[in-house]
Amino acid sequence: MKTTVLIIVLFFSFNLYCQERTNDKIVLNNGSIMFGKIEKIKTDAVEFKESASGLIFEKLKIEIRYIQLTNGNFITFGKGGNEIISRQLPELPELPEIIDSSESTARKLLGLNIGYGTLSMKEVNDDLMDSENLFSSYGFKTKSPDDIDGGLYFEGNFKFGTGNFNFGVCGTYIKSNGEFRYSDAGGLFYETYDVSTFEVLGILEMLLPLNKTNFNFFMQIGGGVGMAKTVYEAEFRVYSTPGNNFKIKMEVDGKYFSGRIKSGVMLNIKRIILEAGVGYRISNAGELKGTYIEGNQKYEDLPITDINGEPITFDFSGFLITAGISFKL
């Protein structure tokens, strides 16, 4: 047991030693310490890339107590912001209690992602195909239905971060539609599905900085609740015998568990982060229930059913490809 503890202590000591030898050390007036690479010294601020997260930060000179460079030199700033470089650290006012040097700068990120998501609407697409097959079996020349394959994906997120991790919450929305239509001189038939879902997820993100660049790889997992909605409409009309015509509309909804895995790459540009990623969404809403309307008749708590009278399930799961932007607050 003592040997294990000793190994752990030596490991962390060696890791801290390597950080100090290979990175510039930035000590702030509030007592916090960060390790990174100085990118640029401006008139009133210093821009640096934090080694732990790979993110680029900017600190005002008045916030910085001193900087220790990898070559051993120290940089302090005079009252006018002028740089003072010395081999020895000059005498400075006492600091408040120093926090753990392994702790990285906290950050807040507000982001927006847009992309495309596939949808696994097998039972919905099968129902549309069943309608097409039924008309074909009677000799009508039909066109293939428009399946539900996917749709535009939108996401807004808010994340907190420290070191190599971000965590926060996001809201996502995806919408699509599918339909089958047939018409001729004797009548018409159509059925349409408009499907959409809004999800709220908690997310955890791990950052993997790419050395000597402004790029980060990231891996993300998330879980939360989804709120699905579907509007179904169908109409059958025979011009010669209008007594057999019908038109129905259903609005159904339901909640379900949603999960997500995602990975990609980030590019840090000062106070902006650009992102591109791919992932997979686990979002099976199952059977949805709601309102059925036909003429003056209205029924509640009914599912949408297929040609055999079996309830249809709605699976919003699928692959995801996105591009996004985040702002450092």
Coordinates of C-alpha atoms in Angstrom, one line a residue:
M1 CA 0.0 0.0 0.0
K2 CA 2.8 2.4 0.9
T3 CA 4.6 1.6 -2.3
T4 CA 1.4 2.4 -4.4
V5 CA 1.0 5.7 -2.6
L6 CA 4.6 6.5 -3.2
I7 CA 4.3 5.7 -6.9
I8 CA 1.2 7.9 -7.2
V9 CA 3.0 10.8 -5.5
L10 CA 6.0 10.4 -7.7
F11 CA 3.9 10.3 -10.8
F12 CA 2.1 13.6 -10.0
S13 CA 5.3 15.2 -8.9
F14 CA 6.9 14.2 -12.2
N15 CA 3.9 15.4 -14.2
L16 CA 4.0 18.8 -12.5
Y17 CA 7.8 19.0 -13.0
C18 CA 7.3 18.3 -16.8
Q19 CA 4.6 21.0 -17.0
E20 CA 6.9 23.5 -15.3
R21 CA 9.8 22.6 -17.6
T22 CA 7.9 22.6 -20.9
N23 CA 5.4 25.3 -20.4
D24 CA 5.4 29.0 -19.5
K25 CA 4.1 29.5 -15.9
I26 CA 1.5 32.3 -15.5
V27 CA 0.8 33.5 -11.9
L28 CA -2.2 35.7 -11.4
N29 CA -2.7 38.3 -8.7
N30 CA -5.7 36.3 -7.3
G31 CA -3.2 33.5 -6.5
S32 CA -4.1 31.0 -9.3
I33 CA -1.4 29.4 -11.4
M34 CA -1.7 28.2 -15.0
F35 CA 0.7 26.5 -17.4
G36 CA 0.7 27.3 -21.1
K37 CA 2.5 28.9 -24.0
I38 CA 2.6 32.7 -24.4
E39 CA 1.1 33.5 -27.9
K40 CA 1.3 37.3 -27.9
I41 CA 2.0 40.2 -25.5
K42 CA -0.2 43.1 -26.4
T43 CA -0.4 46.7 -25.2
D44 CA -2.6 45.9 -22.2
A45 CA -3.0 42.1 -22.3
V46 CA -1.3 38.8 -22.7
E47 CA -2.6 36.0 -25.0
F48 CA -1.7 32.4 -24.1
K49 CA -2.7 28.9 -24.9
E50 CA -3.4 26.8 -21.8
S51 CA -1.7 23.4 -21.9
A52 CA -4.4 21.4 -20.1
S53 CA -7.3 22.3 -22.4
G54 CA -5.6 23.7 -25.5
L55 CA -7.8 26.8 -25.3
I56 CA -6.5 30.3 -25.9
F57 CA -7.1 32.8 -23.1
E58 CA -6.4 36.5 -22.7
K59 CA -5.5 38.1 -19.4
L60 CA -5.0 41.8 -18.7
K61 CA -1.5 42.7 -17.6
I62 CA -2.9 44.2 -14.4
E63 CA -4.3 40.6 -13.5
I64 CA -0.8 39.0 -13.9
R65 CA 1.7 38.9 -11.0
Y66 CA 4.5 37.4 -13.1
I67 CA 5.3 35.0 -15.9
Q68 CA 8.1 32.5 -15.7
L69 CA 9.3 31.5 -19.2
T70 CA 10.6 28.0 -20.1
N71 CA 14.1 29.5 -20.4
G72 CA 14.0 30.5 -16.8
N73 CA 13.5 34.3 -17.3
F74 CA 10.7 36.2 -15.4
I75 CA 8.4 38.8 -16.9
T76 CA 6.7 41.4 -14.7
F77 CA 4.7 44.4 -15.8
G78 CA 5.2 48.0 -14.6
K79 CA 2.5 50.5 -13.9
G80 CA 2.3 51.5 -17.6
G81 CA 2.2 47.9 -18.7
N82 CA 5.8 47.9 -19.8
E83 CA 7.6 44.5 -19.7
I84 CA 10.3 43.9 -17.2
I85 CA 12.5 40.9 -18.0
S86 CA 14.9 39.5 -15.4
R87 CA 16.8 36.4 -14.5
Q88 CA 15.6 36.6 -10.9
L89 CA 12.1 37.1 -9.7
P90 CA 11.9 40.7 -8.2
E91 CA 10.4 41.3 -4.8
L92 CA 6.7 41.5 -5.1
P93 CA 3.8 42.1 -2.7
E94 CA 2.5 39.1 -0.8
L95 CA 0.0 36.9 -2.6
P96 CA -3.3 35.6 -1.1
E97 CA -3.4 31.8 -0.5
I98 CA -2.2 30.0 -3.6
I99 CA -4.7 27.6 -5.1
D100 CA -3.6 24.2 -6.4
S101 CA -1.3 24.7 -9.4
S102 CA -3.0 21.8 -11.2
E103 CA -6.3 23.7 -11.3
S104 CA -7.0 25.3 -14.7
T105 CA -8.9 28.5 -15.6
A106 CA -12.6 28.1 -15.4
R107 CA -14.5 29.1 -18.6
K108 CA -18.0 29.6 -19.9
L109 CA -19.1 28.8 -23.4
L110 CA -22.3 29.7 -25.3
G111 CA -22.6 27.8 -28.6
L112 CA -24.8 27.0 -31.6
N113 CA -24.6 23.9 -33.8
I114 CA -26.3 23.3 -37.1
G115 CA -26.2 20.1 -39.1
Y116 CA -28.0 17.1 -40.5
G117 CA -29.4 14.0 -38.6
T118 CA -30.6 10.7 -40.0
L119 CA -33.8 9.2 -38.6
S120 CA -34.7 5.5 -38.2
M121 CA -38.4 5.8 -39.1
K122 CA -38.7 2.2 -40.4
E123 CA -42.3 1.7 -39.3
V124 CA -43.5 5.0 -40.7
N125 CA -41.7 4.3 -44.0
D126 CA -43.2 0.8 -44.1
D127 CA -46.7 2.3 -43.6
L128 CA -46.2 4.7 -46.6
M129 CA -44.9 1.8 -48.7
D130 CA -47.9 -0.4 -47.7
S131 CA -50.2 2.3 -49.1
E132 CA -48.3 2.4 -52.3
N133 CA -48.3 -1.4 -52.6
L134 CA -52.1 -1.4 -52.0
F135 CA -52.8 1.0 -54.9
S136 CA -50.3 -0.9 -57.2
S137 CA -52.1 -4.2 -56.5
Y138 CA -55.2 -2.7 -58.1
G139 CA -53.4 -1.8 -61.2
F140 CA -52.8 1.9 -60.5
K141 CA -49.6 3.5 -61.7
T142 CA -48.1 5.0 -58.6
K143 CA -44.9 6.8 -57.6
S144 CA -42.7 5.6 -54.7
P145 CA -43.5 7.4 -51.4
D146 CA -41.2 10.1 -50.0
D147 CA -39.6 8.3 -47.0
I148 CA -38.5 10.0 -43.8
D149 CA -34.7 9.6 -43.9
G150 CA -33.5 12.6 -41.9
G151 CA -33.7 16.4 -41.4
L152 CA -32.0 19.6 -40.4
Y153 CA -30.6 19.6 -36.9
F154 CA -30.3 22.6 -34.6
E155 CA -28.6 22.8 -31.2
G156 CA -28.0 25.5 -28.6
N157 CA -25.7 24.8 -25.7
F158 CA -24.2 26.4 -22.6
K159 CA -21.1 24.8 -21.1
F160 CA -18.8 25.4 -18.1
G161 CA -15.2 24.1 -18.4
T162 CA -12.0 23.6 -16.5
G163 CA -8.9 21.8 -17.6
N164 CA -9.6 19.1 -20.1
F165 CA -13.4 18.9 -19.4
N166 CA -16.5 20.8 -20.3
F167 CA -20.0 20.1 -18.8
G168 CA -23.3 21.8 -19.4
V169 CA -26.7 21.5 -21.0
C170 CA -28.0 21.7 -24.6
G171 CA -31.3 21.9 -26.4
T172 CA -31.7 20.2 -29.8
Y173 CA -34.4 20.2 -32.4
I174 CA -34.9 18.0 -35.6
K175 CA -37.8 17.9 -38.0
S176 CA -38.7 15.9 -41.1
N177 CA -41.6 14.7 -43.2
G178 CA -42.7 11.9 -45.5
E179 CA -45.7 11.3 -47.7
F180 CA -47.5 9.1 -50.3
R181 CA -49.8 10.7 -52.9
Y182 CA -51.9 9.3 -55.8
S183 CA -54.4 11.1 -58.0
D184 CA -56.1 10.6 -61.3
A185 CA -59.3 11.7 -63.1
G186 CA -61.4 9.6 -60.8
G187 CA -60.1 10.7 -57.4
L188 CA -57.2 11.1 -55.0
F189 CA -55.5 9.7 -52.0
Y190 CA -52.7 11.1 -49.8
E191 CA -51.2 10.5 -46.4
T192 CA -48.5 12.7 -44.8
Y193 CA -46.3 12.5 -41.7
D194 CA -44.7 15.6 -40.1
V195 CA -42.4 14.4 -37.3
S196 CA -40.3 16.5 -34.9
T197 CA -38.6 16.3 -31.6
F198 CA -37.1 18.7 -29.0
E199 CA -34.5 17.3 -26.6
V200 CA -32.9 18.6 -23.4
L201 CA -29.6 16.9 -22.6
G202 CA -26.9 17.2 -19.9
I203 CA -23.5 16.9 -21.6
L204 CA -20.0 16.0 -20.5
E205 CA -17.1 16.7 -22.9
M206 CA -13.4 15.7 -22.7
L207 CA -10.8 17.8 -24.6
L208 CA -7.6 16.3 -26.1
P209 CA -5.3 19.2 -27.1
L210 CA -3.2 18.7 -30.2
N211 CA 0.3 20.0 -29.3
K212 CA 1.7 23.1 -30.9
T213 CA -1.6 23.9 -32.7
N214 CA -4.9 25.6 -31.9
F215 CA -6.8 22.4 -32.5
N216 CA -8.5 20.1 -29.9
F217 CA -10.0 16.8 -30.4
F218 CA -13.1 16.2 -28.3
M219 CA -15.3 13.4 -27.1
Q220 CA -18.8 14.0 -25.8
I221 CA -21.6 12.0 -24.1
G222 CA -25.1 13.3 -23.2
G223 CA -28.4 12.1 -21.8
G224 CA -31.7 13.6 -21.0
V225 CA -35.4 13.8 -22.1
G226 CA -36.9 14.1 -25.6
M227 CA -40.4 15.4 -26.4
A228 CA -41.6 14.1 -29.8
K229 CA -44.6 15.3 -31.8
T230 CA -46.1 13.9 -35.0
V231 CA -48.9 15.3 -37.2
Y232 CA -50.6 12.7 -39.5
E233 CA -53.1 13.6 -42.2
A234 CA -54.8 11.4 -44.7
E235 CA -57.6 11.9 -47.3
F236 CA -59.4 9.5 -49.7
R237 CA -61.7 11.0 -52.3
V238 CA -63.7 9.4 -55.2
Y239 CA -65.4 12.1 -57.3
S240 CA -68.2 9.8 -58.5
T241 CA -69.2 8.5 -55.0
P242 CA -68.5 11.2 -52.5
G243 CA -70.3 9.3 -49.8
N244 CA -67.2 7.1 -49.4
N245 CA -64.8 10.0 -49.0
F246 CA -63.0 10.6 -45.7
K247 CA -60.4 13.0 -44.3
I248 CA -58.6 12.4 -41.0
K249 CA -56.0 14.3 -38.9
M250 CA -54.0 13.1 -35.9
E251 CA -51.7 15.0 -33.5
V252 CA -49.8 12.7 -31.2
D253 CA -46.9 13.3 -28.8
G254 CA -44.8 11.7 -26.0
K255 CA -41.7 11.8 -23.9
Y256 CA -38.7 9.4 -24.0
F257 CA -35.1 9.0 -22.8
S258 CA -32.5 10.4 -25.2
G259 CA -28.8 9.8 -25.3
R260 CA -25.9 10.9 -27.5
I261 CA -22.3 10.2 -28.2
K262 CA -20.3 12.6 -30.4
S263 CA -16.7 13.4 -31.3
G264 CA -14.9 15.9 -33.5
V265 CA -12.4 18.7 -33.7
M266 CA -12.3 22.3 -32.3
L267 CA -10.4 25.3 -33.5
N268 CA -9.6 28.0 -31.0
I269 CA -9.5 31.5 -32.3
K270 CA -9.1 33.9 -29.4
R271 CA -12.7 34.3 -27.9
I272 CA -14.3 32.0 -30.5
I273 CA -14.2 28.2 -30.9
L274 CA -15.2 26.6 -34.3
E275 CA -16.3 23.0 -34.1
A276 CA -17.1 20.1 -36.5
G277 CA -18.3 16.8 -35.2
V278 CA -20.1 13.5 -35.9
G279 CA -22.1 11.4 -33.6
Y280 CA -25.0 9.1 -32.9
R281 CA -28.3 9.9 -31.2
I282 CA -30.3 7.3 -29.2
S283 CA -33.8 8.7 -29.4
N284 CA -36.5 6.0 -29.8
A285 CA -39.8 7.7 -28.8
G286 CA -41.8 4.5 -29.3
E287 CA -45.6 4.6 -29.5
L288 CA -47.1 8.2 -29.4
K289 CA -50.7 9.0 -28.5
G290 CA -53.0 11.9 -29.0
T291 CA -56.0 13.4 -30.8
Y292 CA -57.9 11.7 -33.7
I293 CA -60.2 14.0 -35.8
E294 CA -62.5 12.9 -38.6
G295 CA -65.2 15.3 -39.7
N296 CA -67.1 16.3 -36.5
Q297 CA -65.8 13.3 -34.5
K298 CA -62.9 13.7 -32.1
Y299 CA -61.2 11.1 -30.0
E300 CA -58.4 11.4 -27.5
D301 CA -55.4 9.2 -26.4
L302 CA -55.2 7.1 -29.6
P303 CA -52.0 6.0 -31.4
I304 CA -51.4 6.2 -35.1
T305 CA -51.9 2.7 -36.6
D306 CA -50.7 1.0 -39.8
I307 CA -52.8 -0.7 -42.5
N308 CA -53.2 -3.7 -40.2
G309 CA -54.4 -1.7 -37.2
E310 CA -51.0 -2.0 -35.3
P311 CA -49.6 1.0 -33.5
I312 CA -46.7 2.7 -35.3
T313 CA -43.5 3.5 -33.3
F314 CA -41.4 6.6 -34.0
D315 CA -37.6 6.2 -33.8
F316 CA -35.7 9.4 -34.0
S317 CA -32.3 7.7 -33.5
G318 CA -29.6 8.2 -36.1
F319 CA -26.3 9.5 -37.1
L320 CA -25.4 13.2 -36.8
I321 CA -23.0 15.6 -38.5
T322 CA -22.7 19.1 -37.3
A323 CA -20.7 22.4 -37.5
G324 CA -20.8 25.0 -34.8
I325 CA -19.5 28.0 -33.1
S326 CA -19.0 28.8 -29.4
F327 CA -18.3 32.1 -27.7
K328 CA -16.1 32.4 -24.6
L329 CA -18.1 34.5 -22.1

